[in-house]
Each structure stands twice: as C-alpha cells, then as structure tokens.
Amino acid sequence: MGIVAGLDSAPDFTRIVVCDTDTGAVLRQGYAPHPVEGRPSDVDPQAWLLSLGEAAGGGLLEGVQAIGVSAQQNALIPLDAQGNTVRPAMVGGDKRAQVAAADLVDALGGREAWAQAVGCVPSAAQPVTKLRWLAKSEPENARRTAVLLQAHDWLVWQLLGRPVRRTTDRGGASGTGYWSAATGAYRPDLVELALGHQAMMPEVIGPSDAAGTTPEGLLISAGTGETMAAAFGLGIGLGDAVVSLGASGSVMAVHPEALTDQSGMITSLADATGMHLPVVTTLNAVRTLRGTAELLGLPDLESLSDLAMKSTPGAHGLVLLPYLEGERTPNLPHTAGTLAGLRRESMKPEHLARAAFEGMLCGLGDALDVLRGRGVDVRRIFLLGPAAELPAVQASAPSLFGAQVVVPQPADYAAIGAARQAAWALGVSQGTLDPRTPPAWQGAAAQVLEPGDELAVGQAVRQQFTAVREQTHPGAFRA
C-alpha cells in the first residue's frame, strides 16, 4: 500500500528505518552517529539534525509518505520568545541536577505530593529538575526561557519548518515532571516552581494524530519518547511487561489507567497508544554481574554465565542482595549489597556467580511485584538488553519471574515503533485506519521461554531471597 519511515534520535546516533505500511517489514535503513564527542551533558540540538541528514542520505526516504520521530527522553531544549535555543540542550541523567531534584521534592512538600501531582518524583534526569538547576545556576538563561521542548518535540518542529504550533505526545509529556498522565493536563504551577516563571509548553496531541505536513506533502506523526516507541515497536499490550537489563534495570507494563504511588517507586508514564506505562526502576542490574565478574577475575559476562551454570538453583543457600549502588526499589538509597548464607560448602566461585544472577533477577522480580501488587496484569515478560542472551539469565528468569519470558531478537524497536506511529497517522488521515486502533504489524521475532517444571524451584529461590531481604531491611517494601 505504501511506505513510512521511523527515525530514532538516540543519545549517540540517529537510526532510520523505512517500513511497509501494512506489515511493518523493514525495507531499508540508515544510520549516522551524532557529530559529538563522548556523552556530554550539554548538546547543540543541531547535531541531531546533522546526523539525521546523514542517516537519510542516498535517497533513503524516496517514496516515503509519513515519518514518525522517536528521541531520547529527558532532553530539555529551552527556547526564547523568538524560537531560538537559549543554551545547548540539557540531556541524559545530568548529575549536576541532583541537588535541584532534592530542592524540588522539598518545595512541593515531599515525595508523596509529587506522586499525587504528576505520578513521579523528580530525579536528576527529568526536565522539571533541569529547569530548577537552570534557575539556580544560569538565572539569565532561565529568564530568557519562554518555550520548553523535548528532543522529539524539537525534531518534529524542525521537520515541519518551525511552525507557530508546537506539539508533543502523551508519552513524551508524561516524563517531564510537569504533565500528569492521570489527568492528561500540564501543571504550569510546577514549571513556575522550578523555573521561577511561566513558560509555553507544546500542545499534547493524540497517539494517531498528525503533528502536521511538510510543504512537500510528507505527513509527520506526533512522535514520542524512546521508551514508548520501543514498547510500540515490540507490540506489547495488556498482560505484557518489559524488563530491561542495563547497568540499572527497569520494569514497565501496559495498564489501562495511571498509577499513583505514594512511595514514588512507580513512575506513571503514558504510552504511545492511549494507554499507560507504569515503570519501576532498580539501580542494580548488569552492574551486579560486572562487579561479580571482576571479583572472580573473569574477563566477561559470558564467562560468569558459564560458571554460574555449574551451580544449581539457590546457589547452595548463597543469597546476594544486589544493592551495590544503594537502591531505588526498595527505596534504600544509602545501603550497600549483602552476601548471606555463607557456609563452607557454598564458598565456591560457581555459587557466587549463580547468586549474582539470581540476586539481579530477584531484584527485578521485586520490581515486577510492585506493579502486580497494584493490579497490573503480567502474563508475558519481554526481556531486553544484551545480558538477556546469557544462558544463566535464560535458565533462571522464567521460574523466578513466574511467567513466560520472551527474548526478542535485537532490532531497532524504537525506530520501528516510530514508523508504526507514522503508518497509524497516515492511515487515519486517509480514512483507512481507526484512530483508536493502531496498525497490526508483525510481532518481534523472538525466543519464548516457559517456567515449566522449574516454577516451584524458582519460587523457592525467590522466597530465600525475600527472607534475607526482610531480615536485612525489615519493612523495606511497606508503603
């Protein structure tokens, strides 16, 4: 029927996929790194346009009818009243803003007040916190700031030729710290609390709405953040959760309503389809494995996995509470890791290796249980990240999580999700798709793992982990 493109402007690169509108099959793709050294906290957003142009070279977009944009989350682009950037974009975790985050939490009356207001507690990464940092550290730039955009908002605006109307989507808006997924509305008072004055924010348009059309007739869809685009590209729906294994870990699931959590453990995001995407993060995932590999003198995670497979479930009673960087879930910011169950027979390298994998996965299981405890249905779990391929992860995850585990083949899911959004907006504009129902594309190619006969064993390992956690940190999960 036609072709659409999805572009993902990640922290380091731009990737573009061109897809068939009916099936989602990837027909061609382009890639270019951003012309930026390392990962600085401040980036001129023009760098994103340069890599976009390079990635789209060689006629990549020939015949494309619509484009969707996915981009890194938490990047704040402050504009002046004329639409010029006041300063470079503030991107990433931005540790400069940690004090500002604590200031904001106190200024509104604590974590619970923020959770009730916008479904999340300010962190150093969020745009609302970066506004507070700007007001305190660069007051003149703060005074000049009149418009607030995020990365995908800015790119969509540029592609459309910088029109007067500026737009965003629910997914992107939900991560700002000044828009509530529960009410579907901005909180201008929180912008003023952070920045010291009001500023304009982009109009939040619907998941299947078009942001506009270029002079050449190319339709541009709403765009969204990378997390929401990847979830949309994977095709997750009700009953599905995604566990991401990075240095830190995250668990998110599709849910029909926004969740507010008084403890602040749940971040209440919106997804790219009109549903909600509650997220729970752990500070310690693959960093637990890397630390254990270094301790055992192993060169890589594959070697650690091989060693762990020589042990058995439960690691001969050895339990690792993997809170090496403190922990967010449960909220133990100043704690350290704990190794329990040391006996003469358990003091072997393979048992420590096994305990590291089980500790990491049990910590993520705790995060899953936070969502389950709030009524989130979890029947199938998508496991993402290079560590998901490790045999020791695949052997333990289904029984520890108590659900079917799906390990998708590596693909550009954020770019594919952006393309799927473009196909949806195009179909709606042509009258061939329902604005409430996205196009049904092929699911991700994946390996499916079942708990099977190991379920009881896995639940026993979870109980062993929980007992040690409760003994070491009593009541850590009580609200």
Short mmCIF file of N, CA, C and O in Angstrom, two decimals, residues 192-266:
data_model
loop_
_atom_site.label_atom_id
_atom_site.label_comp_id
_atom_site.label_asym_id
_atom_site.label_seq_id
_atom_site.Cartn_x
_atom_site.Cartn_y
_atom_site.Cartn_z
N GLU A 192 6.51 26.90 37.10
CA GLU A 192 6.84 28.15 37.80
C GLU A 192 7.64 27.87 39.06
O GLU A 192 8.59 28.60 39.38
N LEU A 193 7.27 26.80 39.79
CA LEU A 193 8.02 26.41 40.99
C LEU A 193 9.48 26.13 40.65
O LEU A 193 10.39 26.49 41.40
N ALA A 194 9.71 25.49 39.49
CA ALA A 194 11.07 25.10 39.10
C ALA A 194 11.84 26.24 38.44
O ALA A 194 12.99 26.51 38.79
N LEU A 195 11.20 26.93 37.50
CA LEU A 195 11.90 27.91 36.66
C LEU A 195 11.82 29.32 37.22
O LEU A 195 12.65 30.17 36.91
N GLY A 196 10.80 29.58 38.04
CA GLY A 196 10.63 30.92 38.59
C GLY A 196 9.62 31.76 37.84
O GLY A 196 9.27 32.86 38.28
N HIS A 197 9.16 31.27 36.67
CA HIS A 197 8.13 31.98 35.91
C HIS A 197 7.46 31.00 34.96
O HIS A 197 7.93 29.87 34.78
N GLN A 198 6.38 31.43 34.34
CA GLN A 198 5.67 30.57 33.40
C GLN A 198 6.44 30.44 32.08
O GLN A 198 7.25 31.30 31.74
N ALA A 199 6.17 29.36 31.36
CA ALA A 199 6.73 29.17 30.02
C ALA A 199 5.70 28.42 29.19
O ALA A 199 4.84 27.72 29.74
N MET A 200 5.80 28.56 27.87
CA MET A 200 4.89 27.84 26.98
C MET A 200 5.32 26.39 26.84
O MET A 200 6.52 26.10 26.78
N MET A 201 4.34 25.50 26.77
CA MET A 201 4.62 24.09 26.57
C MET A 201 3.88 23.61 25.33
O MET A 201 2.84 24.17 24.97
N PRO A 202 4.40 22.59 24.65
CA PRO A 202 3.77 22.18 23.39
C PRO A 202 2.40 21.54 23.63
O PRO A 202 2.13 20.96 24.67
N GLU A 203 1.55 21.67 22.62
CA GLU A 203 0.20 21.07 22.67
C GLU A 203 0.34 19.55 22.63
O GLU A 203 1.06 18.99 21.80
N VAL A 204 -0.37 18.87 23.53
CA VAL A 204 -0.34 17.40 23.58
C VAL A 204 -1.41 16.87 22.63
O VAL A 204 -2.60 17.10 22.84
N ILE A 205 -0.97 16.19 21.57
CA ILE A 205 -1.93 15.66 20.59
C ILE A 205 -2.08 14.16 20.76
O ILE A 205 -1.28 13.51 21.45
N GLY A 206 -3.10 13.58 20.16
CA GLY A 206 -3.43 12.17 20.35
C GLY A 206 -2.46 11.23 19.67
O GLY A 206 -1.72 11.63 18.76
N PRO A 207 -2.46 9.95 20.07
CA PRO A 207 -1.49 8.97 19.55
C PRO A 207 -1.53 8.80 18.04
O PRO A 207 -0.50 8.54 17.42
N SER A 208 -2.72 8.93 17.44
CA SER A 208 -2.81 8.73 15.99
C SER A 208 -2.93 10.05 15.23
O SER A 208 -3.15 10.05 14.01
N ASP A 209 -2.79 11.18 15.94
CA ASP A 209 -2.88 12.48 15.28
C ASP A 209 -1.58 12.80 14.54
O ASP A 209 -0.50 12.37 14.93
N ALA A 210 -1.72 13.60 13.49
CA ALA A 210 -0.53 14.11 12.79
C ALA A 210 -0.13 15.45 13.40
O ALA A 210 -0.99 16.26 13.75
N ALA A 211 1.19 15.65 13.54
CA ALA A 211 1.68 16.95 14.01
C ALA A 211 1.57 17.99 12.90
O ALA A 211 1.47 19.19 13.17
N GLY A 212 1.57 17.50 11.65
CA GLY A 212 1.46 18.41 10.52
C GLY A 212 1.97 17.75 9.26
O GLY A 212 2.30 16.56 9.24
N THR A 213 2.05 18.55 8.21
CA THR A 213 2.52 18.07 6.91
C THR A 213 3.57 19.04 6.40
O THR A 213 3.39 20.26 6.49
N THR A 214 4.65 18.52 5.86
CA THR A 214 5.70 19.40 5.32
C THR A 214 5.22 20.03 4.02
O THR A 214 4.26 19.55 3.40
N PRO A 215 5.88 21.11 3.57
CA PRO A 215 5.48 21.73 2.30
C PRO A 215 5.49 20.73 1.13
O PRO A 215 4.75 20.88 0.16
N GLU A 216 6.31 19.68 1.25
CA GLU A 216 6.40 18.67 0.18
C GLU A 216 5.28 17.62 0.29
O GLU A 216 5.20 16.70 -0.51
N GLY A 217 4.44 17.74 1.35
CA GLY A 217 3.33 16.80 1.49
C GLY A 217 3.63 15.58 2.35
O GLY A 217 2.85 14.63 2.38
N LEU A 218 4.76 15.60 3.05
CA LEU A 218 5.13 14.48 3.91
C LEU A 218 4.46 14.64 5.27
O LEU A 218 4.63 15.66 5.94
N LEU A 219 3.67 13.64 5.67
CA LEU A 219 2.97 13.71 6.95
C LEU A 219 3.94 13.38 8.08
O LEU A 219 4.71 12.42 7.99
N ILE A 220 3.90 14.17 9.16
CA ILE A 220 4.74 13.92 10.34
C ILE A 220 3.80 13.57 11.49
O ILE A 220 2.91 14.35 11.83
N SER A 221 4.00 12.39 12.08
CA SER A 221 3.13 11.97 13.19
C SER A 221 3.56 12.64 14.49
O SER A 221 4.49 13.45 14.51
N ALA A 222 2.87 12.31 15.57
CA ALA A 222 3.06 13.03 16.84
C ALA A 222 4.47 12.90 17.40
O ALA A 222 4.97 13.80 18.07
N GLY A 223 5.13 11.75 17.15
CA GLY A 223 6.42 11.48 17.77
C GLY A 223 6.22 11.04 19.20
O GLY A 223 5.15 11.19 19.79
N THR A 224 7.29 10.49 19.81
CA THR A 224 7.21 10.07 21.21
C THR A 224 8.61 9.82 21.75
O THR A 224 9.60 9.91 21.02
N GLY A 225 8.70 9.50 23.04
CA GLY A 225 9.99 9.18 23.64
C GLY A 225 10.45 7.78 23.27
O GLY A 225 9.65 6.93 22.85
N GLU A 226 11.75 7.53 23.45
CA GLU A 226 12.31 6.23 23.04
C GLU A 226 11.66 5.04 23.74
O GLU A 226 11.41 4.01 23.12
N THR A 227 11.39 5.17 25.05
CA THR A 227 10.79 4.06 25.79
C THR A 227 9.44 3.69 25.21
O THR A 227 9.13 2.51 24.99
N MET A 228 8.60 4.70 24.94
CA MET A 228 7.26 4.45 24.41
C MET A 228 7.33 3.92 22.99
O MET A 228 6.56 3.03 22.60
N ALA A 229 8.28 4.45 22.20
CA ALA A 229 8.42 3.98 20.82
C ALA A 229 8.88 2.53 20.79
O ALA A 229 8.39 1.73 19.98
N ALA A 230 9.82 2.16 21.66
CA ALA A 230 10.30 0.77 21.70
C ALA A 230 9.18 -0.18 22.11
O ALA A 230 9.03 -1.27 21.54
N ALA A 231 8.37 0.23 23.09
CA ALA A 231 7.24 -0.60 23.51
C ALA A 231 6.26 -0.79 22.35
O ALA A 231 5.73 -1.89 22.13
N PHE A 232 6.03 0.27 21.60
CA PHE A 232 5.11 0.22 20.45
C PHE A 232 5.69 -0.63 19.33
O PHE A 232 4.98 -1.39 18.67
N GLY A 233 7.02 -0.52 19.14
CA GLY A 233 7.69 -1.33 18.12
C GLY A 233 7.70 -2.81 18.46
O GLY A 233 7.59 -3.66 17.57
N LEU A 234 7.80 -3.13 19.75
CA LEU A 234 7.75 -4.53 20.18
C LEU A 234 6.34 -5.10 20.07
O LEU A 234 6.17 -6.32 20.00
N GLY A 235 5.35 -4.21 20.10
CA GLY A 235 3.97 -4.67 20.02
C GLY A 235 3.41 -5.14 21.33
O GLY A 235 2.54 -6.01 21.37
N ILE A 236 3.89 -4.58 22.46
CA ILE A 236 3.38 -5.05 23.75
C ILE A 236 1.99 -4.46 24.01
O ILE A 236 1.67 -3.37 23.56
N GLY A 237 1.18 -5.24 24.74
CA GLY A 237 -0.17 -4.81 25.06
C GLY A 237 -0.53 -5.23 26.47
O GLY A 237 0.35 -5.58 27.28
N LEU A 238 -1.81 -5.21 26.80
CA LEU A 238 -2.26 -5.60 28.13
C LEU A 238 -1.81 -7.02 28.43
O LEU A 238 -1.91 -7.91 27.59
N GLY A 239 -1.30 -7.23 29.65
CA GLY A 239 -0.77 -8.53 30.04
C GLY A 239 0.71 -8.68 29.81
O GLY A 239 1.32 -9.67 30.21
N ASP A 240 1.31 -7.68 29.14
CA ASP A 240 2.75 -7.73 28.83
C ASP A 240 3.54 -6.78 29.72
O ASP A 240 3.08 -5.68 30.03
N ALA A 241 4.72 -7.22 30.10
CA ALA A 241 5.69 -6.36 30.79
C ALA A 241 7.01 -6.42 30.03
O ALA A 241 7.27 -7.38 29.29
N VAL A 242 7.82 -5.41 30.21
CA VAL A 242 9.16 -5.37 29.61
C VAL A 242 10.17 -5.19 30.74
O VAL A 242 10.06 -4.25 31.53
N VAL A 243 11.14 -6.10 30.81
CA VAL A 243 12.24 -5.98 31.76
C VAL A 243 13.50 -5.65 30.97
O VAL A 243 13.91 -6.43 30.10
N SER A 244 14.08 -4.48 31.24
CA SER A 244 15.29 -4.04 30.53
C SER A 244 16.49 -4.24 31.42
O SER A 244 16.53 -3.72 32.55
N LEU A 245 17.48 -4.96 30.91
CA LEU A 245 18.71 -5.23 31.65
C LEU A 245 19.81 -4.31 31.15
O LEU A 245 20.52 -4.63 30.19
N GLY A 246 19.93 -3.15 31.77
CA GLY A 246 21.09 -2.29 31.54
C GLY A 246 21.95 -2.34 32.79
O GLY A 246 21.81 -3.23 33.62
N ALA A 247 22.87 -1.37 32.96
CA ALA A 247 23.63 -1.29 34.21
C ALA A 247 22.64 -1.24 35.36
O ALA A 247 22.76 -1.96 36.36
N SER A 248 21.62 -0.40 35.22
CA SER A 248 20.46 -0.43 36.10
C SER A 248 19.36 -1.16 35.34
O SER A 248 19.48 -1.46 34.16
N GLY A 249 18.26 -1.46 36.04
CA GLY A 249 17.19 -2.22 35.41
C GLY A 249 15.89 -1.44 35.43
O GLY A 249 15.71 -0.53 36.25
N SER A 250 14.99 -1.79 34.55
CA SER A 250 13.65 -1.19 34.61
C SER A 250 12.62 -2.24 34.24
O SER A 250 12.88 -3.16 33.47
N VAL A 251 11.45 -2.08 34.84
CA VAL A 251 10.31 -2.95 34.56
C VAL A 251 9.15 -2.04 34.22
O VAL A 251 8.83 -1.11 34.98
N MET A 252 8.53 -2.26 33.06
CA MET A 252 7.35 -1.47 32.72
C MET A 252 6.29 -2.41 32.16
O MET A 252 6.59 -3.50 31.67
N ALA A 253 5.04 -1.99 32.26
CA ALA A 253 3.94 -2.82 31.78
C ALA A 253 2.83 -1.93 31.25
O ALA A 253 2.71 -0.77 31.65
N VAL A 254 2.04 -2.47 30.33
CA VAL A 254 0.89 -1.73 29.81
C VAL A 254 -0.27 -1.89 30.79
O VAL A 254 -0.54 -2.99 31.27
N HIS A 255 -0.94 -0.77 31.09
CA HIS A 255 -2.03 -0.79 32.05
C HIS A 255 -3.08 0.22 31.58
O HIS A 255 -2.74 1.25 31.00
N PRO A 256 -4.37 -0.07 31.81
CA PRO A 256 -5.39 0.84 31.29
C PRO A 256 -5.51 2.17 32.02
O PRO A 256 -6.15 3.09 31.53
N GLU A 257 -4.93 2.28 33.21
CA GLU A 257 -5.07 3.54 33.95
C GLU A 257 -3.74 3.96 34.55
O GLU A 257 -2.82 3.16 34.71
N ALA A 258 -3.64 5.25 34.88
CA ALA A 258 -2.43 5.77 35.51
C ALA A 258 -2.37 5.30 36.96
O ALA A 258 -3.39 5.23 37.64
N LEU A 259 -1.18 4.96 37.42
CA LEU A 259 -0.99 4.53 38.80
C LEU A 259 -0.26 5.63 39.57
O LEU A 259 0.80 6.09 39.14
N THR A 260 -0.81 6.07 40.67
CA THR A 260 -0.07 6.96 41.55
C THR A 260 0.40 6.16 42.75
O THR A 260 -0.36 5.35 43.29
N ASP A 261 1.64 6.34 43.10
CA ASP A 261 2.27 5.51 44.12
C ASP A 261 2.89 6.44 45.16
O ASP A 261 3.79 7.21 44.86
N GLN A 262 2.38 6.36 46.39
CA GLN A 262 2.82 7.31 47.42
C GLN A 262 4.31 7.20 47.72
O GLN A 262 4.96 8.18 48.06
N SER A 263 4.86 5.99 47.58
CA SER A 263 6.28 5.82 47.89
C SER A 263 7.18 6.39 46.79
O SER A 263 8.37 6.57 46.99
N GLY A 264 6.60 6.63 45.61
CA GLY A 264 7.40 7.13 44.49
C GLY A 264 8.16 6.05 43.75
O GLY A 264 8.95 6.35 42.87
N MET A 265 7.91 4.77 44.09
CA MET A 265 8.62 3.69 43.39
C MET A 265 8.12 3.54 41.95
O MET A 265 8.87 3.14 41.07
N ILE A 266 6.84 3.85 41.71
CA ILE A 266 6.27 3.75 40.37
C ILE A 266 6.32 5.12 39.70
O ILE A 266 5.88 6.11 40.28
#
